[in-house]
Coordinates of C-alpha atoms in Angstrom, one line a residue:
Chain A
M1 CA 0.0 -0.3 0.1
T2 CA 2.0 3.0 -1.2
H3 CA 1.2 6.3 -2.4
F4 CA 3.6 7.6 -4.0
L5 CA 2.5 8.2 -7.2
E6 CA -1.0 9.4 -6.1
P7 CA -1.4 12.9 -6.3
N8 CA -2.7 14.6 -3.0
R9 CA -1.3 11.9 -0.8
I10 CA 1.5 12.8 1.8
P11 CA 4.0 9.4 1.6
I12 CA 4.4 7.8 4.8
F13 CA 7.8 6.0 5.3
Q14 CA 8.1 2.9 7.8
I15 CA 11.8 2.9 9.8
G16 CA 12.0 0.4 12.5
D17 CA 8.8 0.7 14.4
C18 CA 8.5 4.4 13.7
L19 CA 6.6 6.2 11.1
L20 CA 8.0 8.9 9.5
L21 CA 5.9 11.6 7.0
T22 CA 7.3 15.1 6.0
I23 CA 5.4 17.5 4.5
Q24 CA 6.7 18.9 2.0
V25 CA 4.0 21.0 0.0
D26 CA 1.5 23.5 0.8
L27 CA -1.1 21.5 2.9
E28 CA -4.7 21.3 1.2
D29 CA -7.5 21.1 4.2
R30 CA -8.5 17.7 2.1
M31 CA -5.1 16.4 1.9
I32 CA -4.6 16.0 5.7
M33 CA -7.9 14.7 6.4
T34 CA -6.9 11.8 4.1
L35 CA -3.2 11.9 5.5
K36 CA -5.5 11.0 9.3
D37 CA -7.1 7.9 7.6
D38 CA -4.2 6.7 5.8
L39 CA -2.1 7.2 9.4
A40 CA -4.7 5.6 11.7
E41 CA -4.3 2.9 9.1
R42 CA -0.8 2.5 8.6
I43 CA -0.2 2.2 12.5
A44 CA -2.8 -0.4 13.1
K45 CA -1.1 -2.6 10.6
T46 CA 2.3 -2.1 11.6
H47 CA 1.9 -1.9 14.8
A48 CA 3.8 1.5 14.8
K49 CA 4.9 3.1 18.4
G50 CA 5.9 6.0 16.9
V51 CA 4.9 9.1 14.8
L52 CA 7.4 11.6 13.3
I53 CA 5.8 14.5 11.7
D54 CA 8.2 16.8 9.8
I55 CA 6.8 20.2 9.5
S56 CA 10.1 22.1 8.4
A57 CA 9.4 22.8 5.1
L58 CA 6.0 24.9 6.2
D59 CA 5.5 28.2 6.1
V60 CA 1.8 28.9 7.2
V61 CA -0.1 26.3 10.2
D62 CA -3.2 27.9 10.2
S63 CA -5.8 26.8 12.8
F64 CA -7.5 24.1 11.4
I65 CA -3.9 22.5 10.4
G66 CA -2.9 22.8 14.1
R67 CA -6.1 21.4 16.0
M68 CA -5.9 18.2 12.6
L69 CA -2.4 17.8 14.0
A70 CA -3.4 17.9 17.8
N71 CA -6.6 15.2 16.3
I72 CA -3.6 13.1 14.2
S73 CA -1.8 13.1 17.9
A74 CA -4.7 11.9 20.0
I75 CA -5.6 9.4 17.8
A76 CA -1.8 7.9 17.2
R77 CA -2.2 8.0 20.9
I78 CA -5.1 5.8 21.6
L79 CA -3.3 3.2 18.9
D80 CA -0.4 3.4 21.4
A81 CA 1.8 5.0 19.2
S82 CA 3.5 8.7 20.4
T83 CA 3.2 11.6 17.8
V84 CA 6.5 13.7 17.9
I85 CA 6.2 16.8 15.6
V86 CA 9.4 17.9 14.8
G87 CA 10.7 21.4 12.5
M88 CA 8.1 23.5 13.8
R89 CA 9.8 27.1 12.1
P90 CA 10.0 30.1 14.3
A91 CA 7.5 32.3 12.5
V92 CA 4.7 29.4 12.8
A93 CA 5.6 28.9 16.5
I94 CA 4.8 32.5 16.9
T95 CA 1.9 32.3 14.6
L96 CA 0.1 29.6 16.4
V97 CA 0.5 30.7 20.5
E98 CA -0.8 34.1 18.9
L99 CA -4.1 32.2 18.1
G100 CA -4.1 30.4 21.3
M101 CA -3.0 27.2 20.1
S102 CA -0.1 25.4 22.0
L103 CA -0.9 21.8 20.8
Q104 CA -1.5 20.8 24.3
G105 CA -0.7 17.0 24.5
V106 CA 1.6 16.9 21.1
R107 CA 5.4 16.6 21.7
T108 CA 7.6 18.5 19.8
A109 CA 11.3 18.3 18.9
L110 CA 13.9 20.6 17.1
D111 CA 14.8 18.0 13.9
V112 CA 14.2 14.7 12.9
D113 CA 16.9 13.4 14.7
R114 CA 16.1 14.9 18.2
G115 CA 11.9 13.6 17.7
M116 CA 13.8 9.8 17.0
E117 CA 15.7 10.2 20.4
L118 CA 12.6 11.4 22.0
I119 CA 10.7 7.7 20.7
R120 CA 13.4 6.0 21.6
R121 CA 13.4 7.6 25.1
G122 CA 9.7 6.9 25.8
A123 CA 9.8 3.5 24.5
A124 CA 13.0 2.9 27.0
E125 CA 11.3 4.4 30.0
E126 CA 8.0 2.2 29.3
A127 CA 9.9 -0.8 29.1
A128 CA 11.3 0.3 32.1
R129 CA 8.1 0.7 33.8
L130 CA 6.7 -2.5 32.8
H131 CA 10.2 -4.3 33.7
E132 CA 9.5 -3.2 37.1
A133 CA 6.1 -3.5 37.3
Chain B
M1 CA 14.6 92.6 1.1
P2 CA 17.8 94.7 -0.9
D3 CA 19.0 94.1 -4.4
S4 CA 21.5 91.7 -4.3
S5 CA 23.5 92.7 -6.6
G6 CA 24.1 96.3 -5.1
S7 CA 25.1 94.8 -1.5
K8 CA 27.8 96.8 0.0
L9 CA 28.9 93.7 2.3
P10 CA 31.6 92.0 0.2
A11 CA 33.4 94.9 0.5
L12 CA 33.2 96.0 3.7
L13 CA 34.4 92.4 4.8
S14 CA 36.4 92.7 2.9
R15 CA 38.3 96.1 4.0
Y16 CA 37.4 95.7 7.7
Q17 CA 38.4 92.1 8.0
D18 CA 40.6 92.7 10.9
R19 CA 39.1 95.0 12.9
I20 CA 35.3 92.7 12.7
L21 CA 37.1 89.4 13.8
T22 CA 38.6 91.2 16.8
D23 CA 35.8 93.2 17.5
W24 CA 33.4 89.6 17.3
I25 CA 35.8 87.9 19.4
A26 CA 35.2 90.4 21.8
A27 CA 31.6 90.6 21.9
Q28 CA 31.6 86.5 21.7
S29 CA 33.1 87.4 25.4
D30 CA 30.5 89.7 26.2
V31 CA 27.6 87.6 25.4
G32 CA 29.5 84.6 27.3
V33 CA 29.6 82.2 24.7
L34 CA 33.5 82.4 24.5
R35 CA 33.9 79.6 27.0
A36 CA 37.4 79.5 27.5
D37 CA 36.7 76.4 29.7
L38 CA 35.3 74.4 26.8
M39 CA 37.9 75.3 24.1
R40 CA 41.2 77.4 23.9
E41 CA 41.3 80.8 22.7
A42 CA 43.6 79.8 19.6
E43 CA 40.8 77.4 18.2
I44 CA 38.0 80.0 18.9
R45 CA 40.1 82.7 16.8
R46 CA 40.8 80.0 13.8
Q47 CA 37.3 79.4 13.6
S48 CA 36.3 83.1 13.6
R49 CA 39.2 83.8 10.8
S50 CA 38.2 81.0 9.0
F51 CA 33.9 81.8 8.9
L52 CA 35.0 85.6 8.1
T53 CA 37.5 84.1 5.0
H54 CA 34.7 81.8 3.6
L55 CA 31.9 84.3 4.1
T56 CA 34.0 87.1 2.6
A57 CA 34.4 84.7 -0.3
A58 CA 30.8 83.3 -0.5
T59 CA 29.7 87.2 -0.9
K60 CA 32.1 87.8 -3.4
N61 CA 30.2 88.1 -6.4
G62 CA 27.0 89.4 -4.4
V63 CA 24.6 88.4 -1.8
N64 CA 22.8 85.4 -2.4
F65 CA 20.3 84.8 0.4
D66 CA 19.9 81.3 -0.5
I67 CA 22.3 79.5 1.6
E68 CA 21.4 76.0 0.1
S69 CA 22.7 77.3 -3.2
D70 CA 26.3 76.3 -4.5
Q71 CA 28.0 79.4 -3.5
W72 CA 27.6 78.6 0.0
Q73 CA 28.7 75.0 -0.1
D74 CA 32.1 76.0 1.7
V75 CA 30.6 78.3 4.7
R76 CA 28.2 75.6 5.2
D77 CA 30.9 72.4 5.1
M78 CA 32.9 75.2 7.7
L79 CA 29.7 75.9 9.5
T80 CA 29.0 71.7 9.5
E81 CA 32.7 71.8 11.2
V82 CA 32.5 74.2 13.5
T83 CA 28.7 73.0 15.1
N84 CA 30.0 69.3 15.1
Y85 CA 33.5 70.3 16.9
R86 CA 30.8 72.4 19.4
V87 CA 28.3 69.3 20.0
D88 CA 31.8 67.1 20.8
H89 CA 32.9 69.2 23.1
G90 CA 29.7 70.2 25.2
F91 CA 28.2 73.3 23.9
T92 CA 24.5 74.4 24.1
P93 CA 22.6 74.8 20.9
T94 CA 22.4 78.6 22.1
E95 CA 25.7 79.3 22.4
T96 CA 26.7 77.7 19.0
A97 CA 24.8 79.8 17.5
T98 CA 25.3 82.5 19.0
F99 CA 29.1 82.3 17.8
I100 CA 27.4 83.5 14.2
L101 CA 25.1 85.8 16.1
A102 CA 27.3 87.9 17.6
L103 CA 28.9 88.7 14.5
K104 CA 25.9 91.2 14.0
Q105 CA 27.9 94.2 16.1
P106 CA 31.0 94.1 14.5
I107 CA 29.5 94.1 11.5
F108 CA 26.7 96.9 12.6
E109 CA 29.4 99.2 13.4
C110 CA 31.2 99.1 10.7
L111 CA 28.3 100.0 8.8
R112 CA 27.6 102.8 10.8
D113 CA 31.0 104.2 10.5
Q114 CA 30.9 103.8 6.5
Y115 CA 27.4 105.0 5.9
K116 CA 26.7 107.2 8.9
D117 CA 25.6 110.3 6.4
D118 CA 23.8 107.7 4.3
P119 CA 20.6 106.0 6.7
Q120 CA 18.9 104.2 4.1
I121 CA 21.4 102.3 2.6
L122 CA 22.7 101.9 6.5
V123 CA 19.3 100.4 7.1
E124 CA 19.0 98.2 4.1
E125 CA 22.5 96.8 4.7
A126 CA 22.1 96.3 8.4
W127 CA 18.7 94.4 7.2
S128 CA 20.6 92.1 4.6
A129 CA 23.4 91.2 7.5
T130 CA 20.8 90.8 9.4
V131 CA 18.9 88.3 7.0
L132 CA 21.8 86.6 6.0
L133 CA 23.1 86.4 9.6
D134 CA 20.0 84.7 11.0
K135 CA 19.7 82.0 7.9
L136 CA 23.2 81.2 9.2
G137 CA 22.9 80.6 12.7
L138 CA 19.7 78.5 12.4
Y139 CA 21.3 76.8 9.9
T140 CA 24.1 75.3 12.7
N141 CA 20.6 75.0 15.1
D142 CA 19.9 72.3 12.1
I143 CA 23.3 70.8 11.8
Y144 CA 23.2 70.7 15.7
L145 CA 20.0 68.7 16.3
R146 CA 20.9 66.4 13.3
G147 CA 24.0 65.4 15.3
R148 CA 22.5 64.3 18.3
E149 CA 19.5 62.8 16.4
D150 CA 22.6 61.2 15.2
I151 CA 24.0 60.2 18.4
I152 CA 20.2 59.1 19.8
Q153 CA 19.7 56.8 17.0
R154 CA 23.1 54.9 17.2
Q155 CA 22.0 54.6 21.0
Q156 CA 19.1 52.9 20.4
Q157 CA 20.3 50.9 17.4
E158 CA 23.1 49.8 20.2
M159 CA 20.7 49.0 22.8
L160 CA 18.3 47.5 20.9
E161 CA 21.4 45.1 19.9
L162 CA 22.9 44.6 23.7
S163 CA 19.9 44.1 25.0
T164 CA 18.7 40.4 24.1
P165 CA 21.8 38.3 23.9
V166 CA 21.7 34.9 23.2
V167 CA 24.4 32.8 25.5
Q168 CA 25.5 29.3 25.2
L169 CA 26.0 27.8 28.5
W170 CA 26.1 24.0 27.4
D171 CA 25.5 21.5 24.6
R172 CA 22.2 22.2 23.8
I173 CA 21.0 24.5 26.4
V174 CA 21.4 28.3 26.0
A175 CA 20.1 31.4 28.2
L176 CA 19.1 34.3 27.5
P177 CA 19.9 37.1 30.4
L178 CA 17.2 39.6 30.1
I179 CA 18.2 43.3 31.6
G180 CA 15.6 46.5 31.9
T181 CA 12.4 47.3 31.3
L182 CA 10.6 44.7 28.8
D183 CA 7.6 46.6 26.4
S184 CA 5.7 45.2 23.9
S185 CA 8.4 45.9 21.3
R186 CA 11.1 44.5 23.5
A187 CA 9.7 41.3 24.2
Q188 CA 8.6 40.9 20.4
I189 CA 12.3 41.0 19.4
V190 CA 13.2 38.9 22.4
M191 CA 11.1 36.5 21.4
E192 CA 12.0 36.2 17.8
N193 CA 15.6 36.1 18.4
L194 CA 14.8 33.3 21.2
L195 CA 12.9 31.3 18.7
E196 CA 15.8 31.7 16.3
A197 CA 18.5 31.2 18.4
V198 CA 16.7 27.7 19.5
V199 CA 17.1 26.7 15.7
E200 CA 20.5 27.9 15.3
S201 CA 22.4 26.4 18.2
K202 CA 19.8 23.5 18.3
A203 CA 18.9 24.4 21.6
E204 CA 16.4 22.0 23.8
I205 CA 16.6 24.1 26.8
V206 CA 16.4 27.7 27.1
I207 CA 16.6 29.8 30.0
I208 CA 14.9 33.2 30.7
D209 CA 16.6 35.1 33.7
I210 CA 15.0 38.0 34.5
T211 CA 17.1 39.2 37.2
G212 CA 17.7 42.0 35.6
V213 CA 14.1 43.1 34.7
P214 CA 12.9 45.5 37.7
T215 CA 9.2 45.2 37.4
V216 CA 6.8 41.9 36.1
D217 CA 3.5 43.1 35.0
T218 CA 0.4 41.1 33.5
L219 CA 1.8 41.8 29.9
V220 CA 5.3 40.8 30.5
A221 CA 4.2 37.7 31.9
Q222 CA 1.8 37.0 29.6
H223 CA 5.1 37.5 26.6
L224 CA 7.1 35.8 29.0
L225 CA 4.3 32.6 28.7
K226 CA 3.8 33.2 25.1
T227 CA 7.5 32.6 24.2
A228 CA 7.9 29.8 26.3
A229 CA 4.7 28.1 24.5
A230 CA 6.1 28.9 21.6
A231 CA 9.8 27.0 21.8
K232 CA 7.9 24.3 23.4
L233 CA 6.4 23.8 19.8
M234 CA 9.6 23.8 18.5
G235 CA 10.8 21.3 20.5
A236 CA 12.5 23.1 23.4
E237 CA 11.8 23.7 27.0
C238 CA 11.7 27.0 28.9
I239 CA 12.8 27.8 32.3
I240 CA 12.4 31.4 34.2
S241 CA 15.2 32.0 36.3
G242 CA 15.9 35.1 38.5
I243 CA 12.6 36.0 39.6
R244 CA 13.1 37.9 42.7
P245 CA 10.6 37.5 45.7
Q246 CA 8.7 40.6 44.8
I247 CA 8.5 39.6 41.4
A248 CA 7.1 36.3 42.5
Q249 CA 4.5 38.0 45.2
T250 CA 3.3 40.4 42.1
I251 CA 2.9 37.3 39.6
V252 CA 0.8 35.3 42.2
H253 CA -1.1 38.8 43.2
L254 CA -2.0 39.4 39.8
G255 CA -3.2 35.6 39.3
V256 CA -0.9 35.1 36.1
E257 CA 0.0 31.2 36.3
L258 CA 3.2 29.6 34.7
P259 CA 2.0 26.2 33.5
Q260 CA 4.3 24.4 32.0
V261 CA 7.3 26.7 32.5
A262 CA 9.6 25.9 35.1
T263 CA 10.4 28.7 37.3
K264 CA 13.5 28.7 39.7
A265 CA 15.3 31.2 41.5
D266 CA 18.3 31.8 40.2
L267 CA 20.3 31.4 36.9
Q268 CA 22.5 28.4 39.0
S269 CA 19.3 26.0 39.7
A270 CA 17.7 26.9 36.5
F271 CA 21.4 25.4 35.1
A272 CA 21.3 22.6 37.5
H273 CA 17.8 21.5 36.1
A274 CA 18.6 22.2 32.7
L275 CA 22.0 19.7 33.1
K276 CA 19.8 16.9 34.7
R277 CA 16.8 17.5 31.8
T278 CA 19.7 17.3 29.4
G279 CA 20.9 13.8 31.0
V280 CA 24.6 16.0 32.1
T281 CA 26.0 14.1 35.2
F282 CA 29.1 15.0 36.5
T283 CA 31.4 12.8 38.2
G284 CA 33.9 13.6 41.4
Q285 CA 33.9 16.5 43.1

């Protein structure tokens, strides 16, 4: 199930038990809805533990996209995958804060490297907790 | 205004040059703008003589009252130099302008001696000399103000640049020591600088140290919170340190809450917290 050649779809890559998607185009509302569905299915299918969303190419994030990113994160959490949004630009961060959206409950990291680190650390902590219990 | 081509001023200036110079310096002394404490007399003499020479040259082919014209270029340059010298040496604008205006009396006296039998010419010449010297005096005022404005602008720029330094404390840890009052425009610059620094230095933890901020009101607290939230979105954590007891009281009193922002009493404990968060440990002492 690859979507590489289909227009209006954002490709999702799998690295180990992580899913990586980078948003390289201006997001249309429909695209992110499709992305939400695709991602939910992929997580369920691959039993992924982490989702990395790279938005470093995005100049503009409006309130709809912000809410969608929060939704995606919540859906992933229910499917037992933690989401990390990486690479947000300063201007985008300022705009979101000014809009009053601080993406509660969404984890963020500076770049893909750091995001991966965060997911691994989270997984390790979880393993340690289970081991203790 | 008298016919400029028939002006007697140029001839008068060259004829009585030495006398005018002596009287002028005496007149400057009389009205108290000589300021021997700020400037040596030789320098005053040099500036005065140089001005007279340039004035004579500029009016050689008739008096042109438009001092912005090419004819007055040398006089303008000379006045700019004299004024800037005086700005640097602590003269007031009045003292600088009076340097020119004090020239009226010696010129009037020469005019009186020369034309005491012809009141018509005397009045006309006195008027044209007045108009000319007033213009030149006002010109020094302009230059003076421009010089001051340049200084103020430069200082403003320097202060803005100085006021938001971002310091790298450790791998992944940066600090932003804030000094002075935080108003809206500065808070905006602080926010932008900080977020840029997060990208550049790949910081994971940002310590905002407000030891040097005298007061924190709701607006400033709001700005700090926004900055922290924006940093959080980019994947960096904010710690606010240096909150003085009084400011802590104010924050509680104002009902401002600081959720998701760690606050520490001083930079030291903030740094210790930051090191712990990034997993740095020290062995030995």
